[in-house]
mmCIF file of C-alpha atoms in Angstrom:
data_model
loop_
_atom_site.group_PDB
_atom_site.id
_atom_site.type_symbol
_atom_site.label_atom_id
_atom_site.label_comp_id
_atom_site.label_asym_id
_atom_site.label_seq_id
_atom_site.Cartn_x
_atom_site.Cartn_y
_atom_site.Cartn_z
ATOM 1 C CA MET A 1 -156.298 -226.203 -93.591
ATOM 2 C CA ASN A 2 -157.004 -223.122 -91.480
ATOM 3 C CA ARG A 3 -160.501 -223.908 -90.754
ATOM 4 C CA ALA A 4 -162.441 -223.095 -87.580
ATOM 5 C CA ALA A 5 -162.721 -225.929 -84.776
ATOM 6 C CA ILE A 6 -166.238 -227.420 -85.163
ATOM 7 C CA ALA A 7 -168.423 -230.686 -84.416
ATOM 8 C CA ASP A 8 -171.404 -230.963 -86.071
ATOM 9 C CA SER A 9 -173.934 -233.714 -87.421
ATOM 10 C CA THR A 10 -176.059 -233.207 -90.474
ATOM 11 C CA THR A 11 -178.627 -235.436 -92.512
ATOM 12 C CA THR A 12 -180.252 -235.134 -95.816
ATOM 13 C CA SER A 13 -183.432 -235.262 -93.671
ATOM 14 C CA VAL A 14 -183.513 -231.832 -93.170
ATOM 15 C CA VAL A 15 -184.382 -230.976 -96.611
ATOM 16 C CA ASP A 16 -187.274 -232.055 -99.074
ATOM 17 C CA PRO A 17 -186.704 -235.478 -100.721
ATOM 18 C CA HIS A 18 -186.314 -234.022 -104.234
ATOM 19 C CA GLU A 19 -183.383 -231.752 -102.879
ATOM 20 C CA ARG A 20 -181.442 -234.339 -100.965
ATOM 21 C CA ALA A 21 -179.042 -235.294 -103.641
ATOM 22 C CA GLU A 22 -178.056 -231.785 -104.378
ATOM 23 C CA TYR A 23 -177.752 -230.746 -100.590
ATOM 24 C CA TRP A 24 -175.562 -233.891 -100.195
ATOM 25 C CA ALA A 25 -173.404 -232.840 -102.922
ATOM 26 C CA ASP A 26 -172.956 -229.460 -101.756
ATOM 27 C CA LEU A 27 -172.388 -230.452 -98.087
ATOM 28 C CA ILE A 28 -169.625 -233.076 -99.020
ATOM 29 C CA SER A 29 -167.895 -230.631 -101.489
ATOM 30 C CA THR A 30 -168.063 -228.126 -98.477
ATOM 31 C CA TYR A 31 -166.154 -230.776 -96.258
ATOM 32 C CA HIS A 32 -163.500 -231.754 -98.870
ATOM 33 C CA CYS A 33 -162.985 -230.264 -102.398
ATOM 34 C CA ARG A 34 -164.811 -229.545 -105.594
ATOM 35 C CA LEU A 35 -166.199 -232.975 -106.853
ATOM 36 C CA GLY A 36 -168.650 -234.526 -109.354
ATOM 37 C CA TYR A 37 -171.204 -236.749 -108.194
ATOM 38 C CA ARG A 38 -173.309 -239.439 -109.601
ATOM 39 C CA PHE A 39 -176.352 -240.773 -108.020
ATOM 40 C CA PRO A 40 -178.082 -244.108 -108.866
ATOM 41 C CA SER A 41 -181.008 -242.779 -107.504
ATOM 42 C CA SER A 42 -181.589 -238.981 -106.854
ATOM 43 C CA ALA A 43 -185.035 -239.472 -105.223
ATOM 44 C CA ASP A 44 -185.021 -239.234 -101.529
ATOM 45 C CA PHE A 45 -181.135 -239.525 -101.316
ATOM 46 C CA GLN A 46 -180.343 -240.682 -97.684
ATOM 47 C CA GLY A 47 -177.103 -239.554 -95.894
ATOM 48 C CA HIS A 48 -175.882 -238.842 -92.683
ATOM 49 C CA THR A 49 -172.515 -237.240 -91.407
ATOM 50 C CA GLN A 50 -170.544 -236.587 -88.370
ATOM 51 C CA LEU A 51 -167.918 -233.620 -88.582
ATOM 52 C CA ARG A 52 -165.174 -232.884 -86.210
ATOM 53 C CA ARG A 53 -162.642 -230.487 -87.390
ATOM 54 C CA THR A 54 -159.748 -228.480 -85.990
ATOM 55 C CA ASP A 55 -157.028 -226.329 -87.813
ATOM 56 C CA ALA A 56 -154.773 -229.224 -88.208
ATOM 57 C CA TYR A 57 -156.953 -232.348 -88.923
ATOM 58 C CA GLN A 58 -160.664 -233.246 -90.007
ATOM 59 C CA LEU A 59 -162.836 -236.451 -89.538
ATOM 60 C CA VAL A 60 -166.088 -237.059 -91.705
ATOM 61 C CA GLY A 61 -167.948 -239.947 -90.579
ATOM 62 C CA TRP A 62 -170.787 -240.642 -92.983
ATOM 63 C CA LYS A 63 -173.645 -243.181 -93.854
ATOM 64 C CA SER A 64 -175.366 -242.860 -97.007
ATOM 65 C CA ASP A 65 -176.945 -244.421 -100.066
ATOM 66 C CA ALA A 66 -175.380 -245.603 -103.106
ATOM 67 C CA VAL A 67 -173.203 -242.767 -105.225
ATOM 68 C CA THR A 68 -169.976 -242.409 -106.959
ATOM 69 C CA TYR A 69 -167.649 -239.347 -106.369
ATOM 70 C CA LEU A 70 -165.657 -238.031 -109.149
ATOM 71 C CA ARG A 71 -162.468 -236.097 -108.995
ATOM 72 C CA ASN A 72 -161.331 -234.899 -112.630
ATOM 73 C CA PRO A 73 -158.515 -232.568 -114.065
ATOM 74 C CA SER A 74 -160.809 -229.535 -113.955
ATOM 75 C CA HIS A 75 -161.788 -230.222 -110.376
ATOM 76 C CA ILE A 76 -158.183 -230.265 -109.593
ATOM 77 C CA ARG A 77 -157.390 -227.067 -111.320
ATOM 78 C CA ALA A 78 -160.555 -225.292 -110.115
ATOM 79 C CA ASP A 79 -159.938 -226.358 -106.386
ATOM 80 C CA PRO A 80 -156.527 -227.579 -105.783
ATOM 81 C CA ASP A 81 -156.097 -229.753 -102.520
ATOM 82 C CA ASP A 82 -152.695 -231.192 -101.619
ATOM 83 C CA ASP A 83 -153.814 -232.886 -98.444
ATOM 84 C CA TYR A 84 -154.292 -236.681 -98.030
ATOM 85 C CA ARG A 85 -157.640 -238.530 -97.234
ATOM 86 C CA LEU A 86 -157.357 -241.650 -94.982
ATOM 87 C CA ILE A 87 -160.690 -243.631 -96.018
ATOM 88 C CA VAL A 88 -161.752 -246.231 -93.727
ATOM 89 C CA PRO A 89 -165.033 -248.310 -94.673
ATOM 90 C CA PHE A 90 -167.081 -249.892 -91.728
ATOM 91 C CA THR A 91 -169.801 -251.353 -93.821
ATOM 92 C CA GLY A 92 -170.141 -252.086 -97.363
ATOM 93 C CA ARG A 93 -167.670 -252.047 -100.325
ATOM 94 C CA LEU A 94 -165.847 -249.178 -102.165
ATOM 95 C CA SER A 95 -164.526 -249.171 -105.410
ATOM 96 C CA PHE A 96 -161.749 -247.169 -106.593
ATOM 97 C CA ARG A 97 -160.758 -246.421 -110.129
ATOM 98 C CA THR A 98 -157.647 -244.066 -110.599
ATOM 99 C CA GLU A 99 -155.202 -243.555 -113.600
ATOM 100 C CA ASP A 100 -153.098 -246.502 -112.311
ATOM 101 C CA GLY A 101 -155.958 -248.917 -112.003
ATOM 102 C CA TYR A 102 -158.903 -250.364 -110.270
ATOM 103 C CA GLY A 103 -159.371 -251.600 -106.382
ATOM 104 C CA ILE A 104 -161.748 -252.536 -103.572
ATOM 105 C CA LEU A 105 -161.755 -251.204 -100.140
ATOM 106 C CA ALA A 106 -163.498 -253.298 -97.787
ATOM 107 C CA PRO A 107 -163.996 -253.235 -93.874
ATOM 108 C CA GLY A 108 -160.674 -254.286 -91.959
ATOM 109 C CA THR A 109 -158.801 -251.794 -94.360
ATOM 110 C CA MET A 110 -157.845 -248.530 -95.237
ATOM 111 C CA ALA A 111 -156.464 -246.380 -97.667
ATOM 112 C CA LEU A 112 -154.255 -243.285 -97.751
ATOM 113 C CA VAL A 113 -155.328 -241.229 -101.125
ATOM 114 C CA SER A 114 -154.324 -237.957 -102.823
ATOM 115 C CA VAL A 115 -156.957 -235.816 -104.159
ATOM 116 C CA ASP A 116 -154.829 -233.868 -106.339
ATOM 117 C CA ARG A 117 -154.892 -236.733 -108.678
ATOM 118 C CA PRO A 118 -157.874 -238.042 -110.849
ATOM 119 C CA TYR A 119 -160.163 -240.760 -109.504
ATOM 120 C CA ALA A 120 -163.643 -242.122 -109.257
ATOM 121 C CA MET A 121 -165.039 -243.756 -105.849
ATOM 122 C CA SER A 122 -168.187 -245.550 -105.766
ATOM 123 C CA MET A 123 -169.911 -247.076 -103.010
ATOM 124 C CA SER A 124 -173.172 -249.133 -102.367
ATOM 125 C CA ASP A 125 -176.277 -248.306 -100.345
ATOM 126 C CA GLY A 126 -175.828 -248.358 -96.568
ATOM 127 C CA THR A 127 -172.354 -247.783 -96.802
ATOM 128 C CA ARG A 128 -170.538 -246.380 -93.650
ATOM 129 C CA GLY A 129 -167.259 -245.214 -92.472
ATOM 130 C CA MET A 130 -165.026 -242.013 -91.658
ATOM 131 C CA ILE A 131 -162.563 -240.081 -93.911
ATOM 132 C CA ILE A 132 -159.800 -238.383 -92.041
ATOM 133 C CA THR A 133 -158.132 -235.285 -93.804
ATOM 134 C CA ILE A 134 -154.232 -235.321 -92.931
ATOM 135 C CA PRO A 135 -151.887 -232.438 -94.097
ATOM 136 C CA ARG A 136 -149.503 -233.380 -96.641
ATOM 137 C CA LYS A 137 -146.579 -232.044 -94.671
ATOM 138 C CA GLU A 138 -147.457 -234.347 -91.958
ATOM 139 C CA ILE A 139 -147.105 -237.538 -94.096
ATOM 140 C CA LYS A 140 -144.206 -236.410 -95.919
ATOM 141 C CA HIS A 141 -142.361 -235.468 -92.638
ATOM 142 C CA ARG A 142 -142.540 -238.992 -91.220
ATOM 143 C CA LEU A 143 -141.993 -240.831 -94.889
ATOM 144 C CA ASN A 144 -139.668 -238.510 -96.280
ATOM 145 C CA ARG A 145 -139.110 -239.930 -99.697
ATOM 146 C CA VAL A 146 -141.113 -243.143 -99.423
ATOM 147 C CA VAL A 147 -144.238 -242.785 -101.632
ATOM 148 C CA PRO A 148 -147.285 -243.922 -99.561
ATOM 149 C CA PRO A 149 -148.714 -247.316 -101.298
ATOM 150 C CA ASP A 150 -151.544 -247.340 -103.856
ATOM 151 C CA HIS A 151 -152.935 -250.567 -102.416
ATOM 152 C CA PRO A 152 -155.125 -250.841 -99.044
ATOM 153 C CA LEU A 153 -153.322 -251.322 -95.708
ATOM 154 C CA ASP A 154 -154.688 -254.242 -93.251
ATOM 155 C CA LEU A 155 -156.030 -253.508 -90.219
ATOM 156 C CA THR A 156 -156.929 -256.906 -88.927
ATOM 157 C CA ALA A 157 -153.623 -257.691 -87.633
ATOM 158 C CA GLY A 158 -150.338 -256.500 -85.887
ATOM 159 C CA LEU A 159 -149.997 -252.888 -85.989
ATOM 160 C CA GLY A 160 -152.978 -252.481 -88.062
ATOM 161 C CA ARG A 161 -155.153 -253.853 -85.456
ATOM 162 C CA VAL A 162 -153.849 -251.171 -83.113
ATOM 163 C CA THR A 163 -154.212 -248.441 -85.334
ATOM 164 C CA ASP A 164 -158.037 -249.987 -85.707
ATOM 165 C CA GLY A 165 -158.496 -249.528 -82.397
ATOM 166 C CA ILE A 166 -157.475 -245.757 -82.341
ATOM 167 C CA LEU A 167 -159.602 -245.034 -85.497
ATOM 168 C CA GLY A 168 -162.699 -246.563 -83.810
ATOM 169 C CA GLY A 169 -162.097 -244.669 -80.525
ATOM 170 C CA LEU A 170 -161.567 -241.377 -82.385
ATOM 171 C CA HIS A 171 -164.480 -241.800 -84.626
ATOM 172 C CA SER A 172 -166.915 -242.423 -81.806
ATOM 173 C CA GLU A 173 -165.325 -240.096 -79.100
ATOM 174 C CA SER A 174 -164.446 -237.146 -81.487
ATOM 175 C CA ALA A 175 -167.120 -234.861 -80.183
ATOM 176 C CA ALA A 176 -166.575 -235.206 -76.373
ATOM 177 C CA LEU A 177 -162.413 -234.632 -77.293
ATOM 178 C CA THR A 178 -160.962 -231.140 -76.636
ATOM 179 C CA ASP A 179 -158.997 -229.793 -79.839
ATOM 180 C CA LEU A 180 -156.121 -230.374 -78.302
ATOM 181 C CA GLN A 181 -156.886 -233.948 -77.526
ATOM 182 C CA PHE A 182 -158.325 -234.624 -80.941
ATOM 183 C CA ASP A 183 -155.218 -233.368 -82.568
ATOM 184 C CA SER A 184 -152.867 -235.279 -80.203
ATOM 185 C CA VAL A 185 -154.651 -238.651 -81.228
ATOM 186 C CA SER A 186 -154.643 -237.627 -84.543
ATOM 187 C CA GLU A 187 -151.236 -237.522 -84.375
ATOM 188 C CA ARG A 188 -150.448 -240.818 -82.928
ATOM 189 C CA LEU A 189 -152.733 -241.968 -85.538
ATOM 190 C CA VAL A 190 -150.626 -240.863 -88.387
ATOM 191 C CA ASP A 191 -147.375 -242.110 -86.593
ATOM 192 C CA LEU A 192 -149.039 -245.593 -86.485
ATOM 193 C CA LEU A 193 -150.403 -245.353 -89.912
ATOM 194 C CA CYS A 194 -146.781 -244.020 -91.416
ATOM 195 C CA MET A 195 -144.997 -246.999 -89.249
ATOM 196 C CA GLN A 196 -147.340 -249.398 -90.819
ATOM 197 C CA ILE A 197 -146.315 -247.936 -94.372
ATOM 198 C CA LEU A 198 -142.471 -248.103 -93.634
ATOM 199 C CA GLY A 199 -142.913 -251.475 -92.270
ATOM 200 C CA GLU A 200 -144.471 -253.130 -94.974
ATOM 201 C CA PRO A 201 -142.038 -252.787 -98.159
ATOM 202 C CA ALA A 202 -141.780 -256.379 -98.847
ATOM 203 C CA SER A 203 -145.414 -256.580 -99.724
ATOM 204 C CA SER A 204 -145.052 -253.741 -102.070
ATOM 205 C CA PRO A 205 -143.052 -254.088 -105.423
ATOM 206 C CA THR A 206 -143.685 -250.688 -106.513
ATOM 207 C CA GLN A 207 -142.271 -249.453 -103.289
ATOM 208 C CA LEU A 208 -138.985 -251.671 -103.471
ATOM 209 C CA ALA A 209 -138.460 -250.611 -106.993
ATOM 210 C CA HIS A 210 -138.831 -246.978 -106.034
ATOM 211 C CA VAL A 211 -136.321 -247.584 -103.172
ATOM 212 C CA GLU A 212 -133.882 -249.397 -105.146
ATOM 213 C CA ALA A 213 -133.608 -246.806 -107.861
ATOM 214 C CA THR A 214 -133.176 -244.008 -105.807
ATOM 215 C CA ALA A 215 -130.505 -245.819 -103.317
ATOM 216 C CA ARG A 216 -128.676 -246.708 -106.580
ATOM 217 C CA ARG A 217 -128.741 -243.122 -108.068
ATOM 218 C CA TYR A 218 -127.185 -242.229 -104.581
ATOM 219 C CA ILE A 219 -124.641 -244.857 -104.387
ATOM 220 C CA HIS A 220 -123.741 -243.706 -107.874
ATOM 221 C CA ASP A 221 -123.274 -240.261 -107.024
ATOM 222 C CA HIS A 222 -121.216 -240.918 -103.827
ATOM 223 C CA ALA A 223 -118.977 -243.950 -104.709
ATOM 224 C CA GLY A 224 -116.052 -241.731 -104.350
ATOM 225 C CA ASP A 225 -116.642 -241.319 -100.674
ATOM 226 C CA PRO A 226 -114.365 -244.157 -98.924
ATOM 227 C CA ASP A 227 -116.728 -244.479 -95.957
ATOM 228 C CA LEU A 228 -119.801 -245.078 -97.826
ATOM 229 C CA ASN A 229 -121.821 -248.238 -96.613
ATOM 230 C CA GLY A 230 -125.230 -249.287 -96.838
ATOM 231 C CA THR A 231 -126.121 -247.384 -93.248
ATOM 232 C CA ARG A 232 -124.952 -243.698 -94.596
ATOM 233 C CA VAL A 233 -127.144 -244.699 -97.692
ATOM 234 C CA ALA A 234 -130.189 -245.110 -95.242
ATOM 235 C CA VAL A 235 -129.433 -242.047 -93.077
ATOM 236 C CA ALA A 236 -129.017 -239.878 -96.351
ATOM 237 C CA LEU A 237 -132.190 -241.005 -97.913
ATOM 238 C CA GLY A 238 -134.410 -241.316 -94.933
ATOM 239 C CA TRP A 239 -134.900 -244.956 -94.947
ATOM 240 C CA SER A 240 -134.114 -247.564 -92.628
ATOM 241 C CA LEU A 241 -131.236 -250.032 -93.407
ATOM 242 C CA ARG A 242 -133.697 -252.924 -93.474
ATOM 243 C CA GLN A 243 -135.657 -250.909 -96.273
ATOM 244 C CA ILE A 244 -132.612 -250.602 -98.339
ATOM 245 C CA GLN A 245 -131.643 -254.110 -97.794
ATOM 246 C CA LEU A 246 -135.036 -255.646 -98.565
ATOM 247 C CA ALA A 247 -134.897 -253.343 -101.912
ATOM 248 C CA PHE A 248 -131.698 -254.781 -103.031
ATOM 249 C CA SER A 249 -132.479 -258.069 -102.211
ATOM 250 C CA ASN A 250 -135.611 -258.149 -104.131
ATOM 251 C CA ALA A 251 -133.354 -257.107 -106.924
ATOM 252 C CA GLY A 252 -131.000 -259.882 -106.222
ATOM 253 C CA THR A 253 -128.063 -258.325 -104.968
ATOM 254 C CA THR A 254 -127.053 -256.415 -101.566
ATOM 255 C CA PRO A 255 -126.148 -252.733 -100.782
ATOM 256 C CA SER A 256 -122.264 -253.705 -100.310
ATOM 257 C CA ASP A 257 -122.382 -255.709 -103.972
ATOM 258 C CA VAL A 258 -123.620 -252.444 -105.447
ATOM 259 C CA ILE A 259 -121.271 -250.050 -103.492
ATOM 260 C CA ARG A 260 -118.388 -252.167 -104.736
ATOM 261 C CA GLU A 261 -119.623 -252.193 -108.375
ATOM 262 C CA GLU A 262 -119.744 -248.684 -108.593
ATOM 263 C CA ARG A 263 -116.425 -248.159 -107.005
ATOM 264 C CA LEU A 264 -114.864 -250.556 -109.215
ATOM 265 C CA ARG A 265 -116.379 -248.611 -112.158
ATOM 266 C CA LEU A 266 -115.046 -245.256 -110.639
ATOM 267 C CA ALA A 267 -111.392 -246.900 -110.310
ATOM 268 C CA ARG A 268 -111.384 -248.108 -113.880
ATOM 269 C CA ASP A 269 -112.252 -244.571 -115.114
ATOM 270 C CA ARG A 270 -109.514 -242.960 -112.763
ATOM 271 C CA LEU A 271 -107.057 -245.578 -114.147
ATOM 272 C CA ARG A 272 -107.939 -244.617 -117.710
ATOM 273 C CA SER A 273 -107.937 -240.861 -116.898
ATOM 274 C CA PRO A 274 -104.854 -238.388 -117.624
ATOM 275 C CA ALA A 275 -105.845 -236.554 -114.553
ATOM 276 C CA TYR A 276 -105.244 -239.491 -112.290
ATOM 277 C CA GLN A 277 -102.117 -240.711 -114.184
ATOM 278 C CA HIS A 278 -99.528 -239.564 -110.966
ATOM 279 C CA ARG A 279 -101.844 -241.223 -108.267
ATOM 280 C CA SER A 280 -100.781 -244.559 -107.495
ATOM 281 C CA ILE A 281 -102.832 -247.728 -107.418
ATOM 282 C CA THR A 282 -102.641 -247.922 -103.755
ATOM 283 C CA ASP A 283 -103.622 -244.528 -103.758
ATOM 284 C CA ILE A 284 -106.881 -244.568 -105.755
ATOM 285 C CA ALA A 285 -107.628 -247.970 -103.924
ATOM 286 C CA SER A 286 -107.609 -246.375 -100.766
ATOM 287 C CA ASP A 287 -109.503 -243.183 -101.976
ATOM 288 C CA LEU A 288 -112.227 -245.349 -102.922
ATOM 289 C CA GLY A 289 -112.517 -247.306 -99.489
ATOM 290 C CA PHE A 290 -110.659 -250.572 -100.412
ATOM 291 C CA GLY A 291 -109.100 -252.187 -97.468
ATOM 292 C CA SER A 292 -106.008 -253.353 -99.330
ATOM 293 C CA VAL A 293 -104.504 -252.944 -102.888
ATOM 294 C CA SER A 294 -104.642 -256.844 -103.000
ATOM 295 C CA SER A 295 -108.265 -257.148 -102.346
ATOM 296 C CA PHE A 296 -108.919 -254.359 -104.686
ATOM 297 C CA SER A 297 -106.693 -255.961 -107.498
ATOM 298 C CA LYS A 298 -108.511 -259.577 -106.721
ATOM 299 C CA ALA A 299 -111.973 -257.859 -107.292
ATOM 300 C CA PHE A 300 -111.009 -255.711 -110.235
ATOM 301 C CA ARG A 301 -109.538 -258.759 -112.023
ATOM 302 C CA ARG A 302 -112.791 -260.652 -111.448
ATOM 303 C CA ARG A 303 -115.028 -257.830 -112.647
ATOM 304 C CA PHE A 304 -113.045 -256.524 -115.789
ATOM 305 C CA GLY A 305 -110.594 -259.424 -116.600
ATOM 306 C CA ALA A 306 -107.441 -257.520 -116.139
ATOM 307 C CA THR A 307 -105.344 -256.049 -113.331
ATOM 308 C CA PRO A 308 -105.358 -252.320 -112.454
ATOM 309 C CA GLY A 309 -101.664 -252.124 -113.430
ATOM 310 C CA GLN A 310 -102.676 -254.103 -116.865
ATOM 311 C CA LEU A 311 -105.172 -251.682 -117.547
ATOM 312 C CA ARG A 312 -102.881 -248.489 -116.798
ATOM 313 C CA GLU A 313 -100.177 -250.191 -118.945
ATOM 314 C CA ASP A 314 -102.548 -250.823 -121.854
ATOM 315 C CA ARG A 315 -103.761 -247.109 -121.519
ATOM 316 C CA ARG A 316 -100.236 -245.786 -121.641
ATOM 317 C CA ALA A 317 -99.427 -248.087 -124.589
ATOM 318 C CA ALA A 318 -102.524 -246.771 -126.168
ATOM 319 C CA SER A 319 -101.571 -243.074 -125.753
ATOM 320 C CA ASP A 320 -97.922 -243.490 -127.041
ATOM 321 C CA ASP A 321 -99.271 -244.876 -130.358
#
């Protein structure tokens, strides 16, 4: 963000009642990025902010009357911002509408959102909470290829409850922390946030589908590696083996089954290819990681209804005709 460190507290009470809605809009845009605003009542709008900012992170605590924040394509083009926002309500309910749907964010939950996509966020009178700006690189570094979920994350149990305690402490003590302390606590918070995201794939069908599709592509492209297994796939893609296993389990299969299927298809292609006509069936099986030609032949026959030898003979007979 490259902003000077600062701790500040601001209220709309510093300006005349008829100027307060506009003052609030300018203030929030200064903290974040270009936004649109809808005020159910712009007369004497009441709002208060608590700002803590370093070069790396920013925390904005707020309490305000009802307002809707809008981020549309023209705002994004005019003022791009690829940092994430972690939104944590303390009181009230926030409603979100994005291109993908609609949702509610309530106390006891948090949501990691991207402001480089259009959205609308509405809140009722007296809503209170905080928004932490997190550099995208800090999320990407920890999650690698995992996409942050669109749904809210739970703060009432397990790791979420631990995270909630740190969030509350960071909010209440932010002004008393040095820049180094504030950044250190923020980094631990991001660690816990990403750990929670990585630990909850079973409850996120969209995330599981993404992991499965990416892993299948990797297996397809590397099926010729005789040492390929689920662990190697997980390491290569930056996920845990458990995530890979859960993703394939959700699809009714396993990493081993998918790897074997891709290897059998590759073996069939090689048995049909003139480029491999001088390679023995034993060599082809060994090159693809099968422990023995016997186990390879049995698996091949179950899959294709013919032995490797029969397939090769059929190809030779067809080429002689």
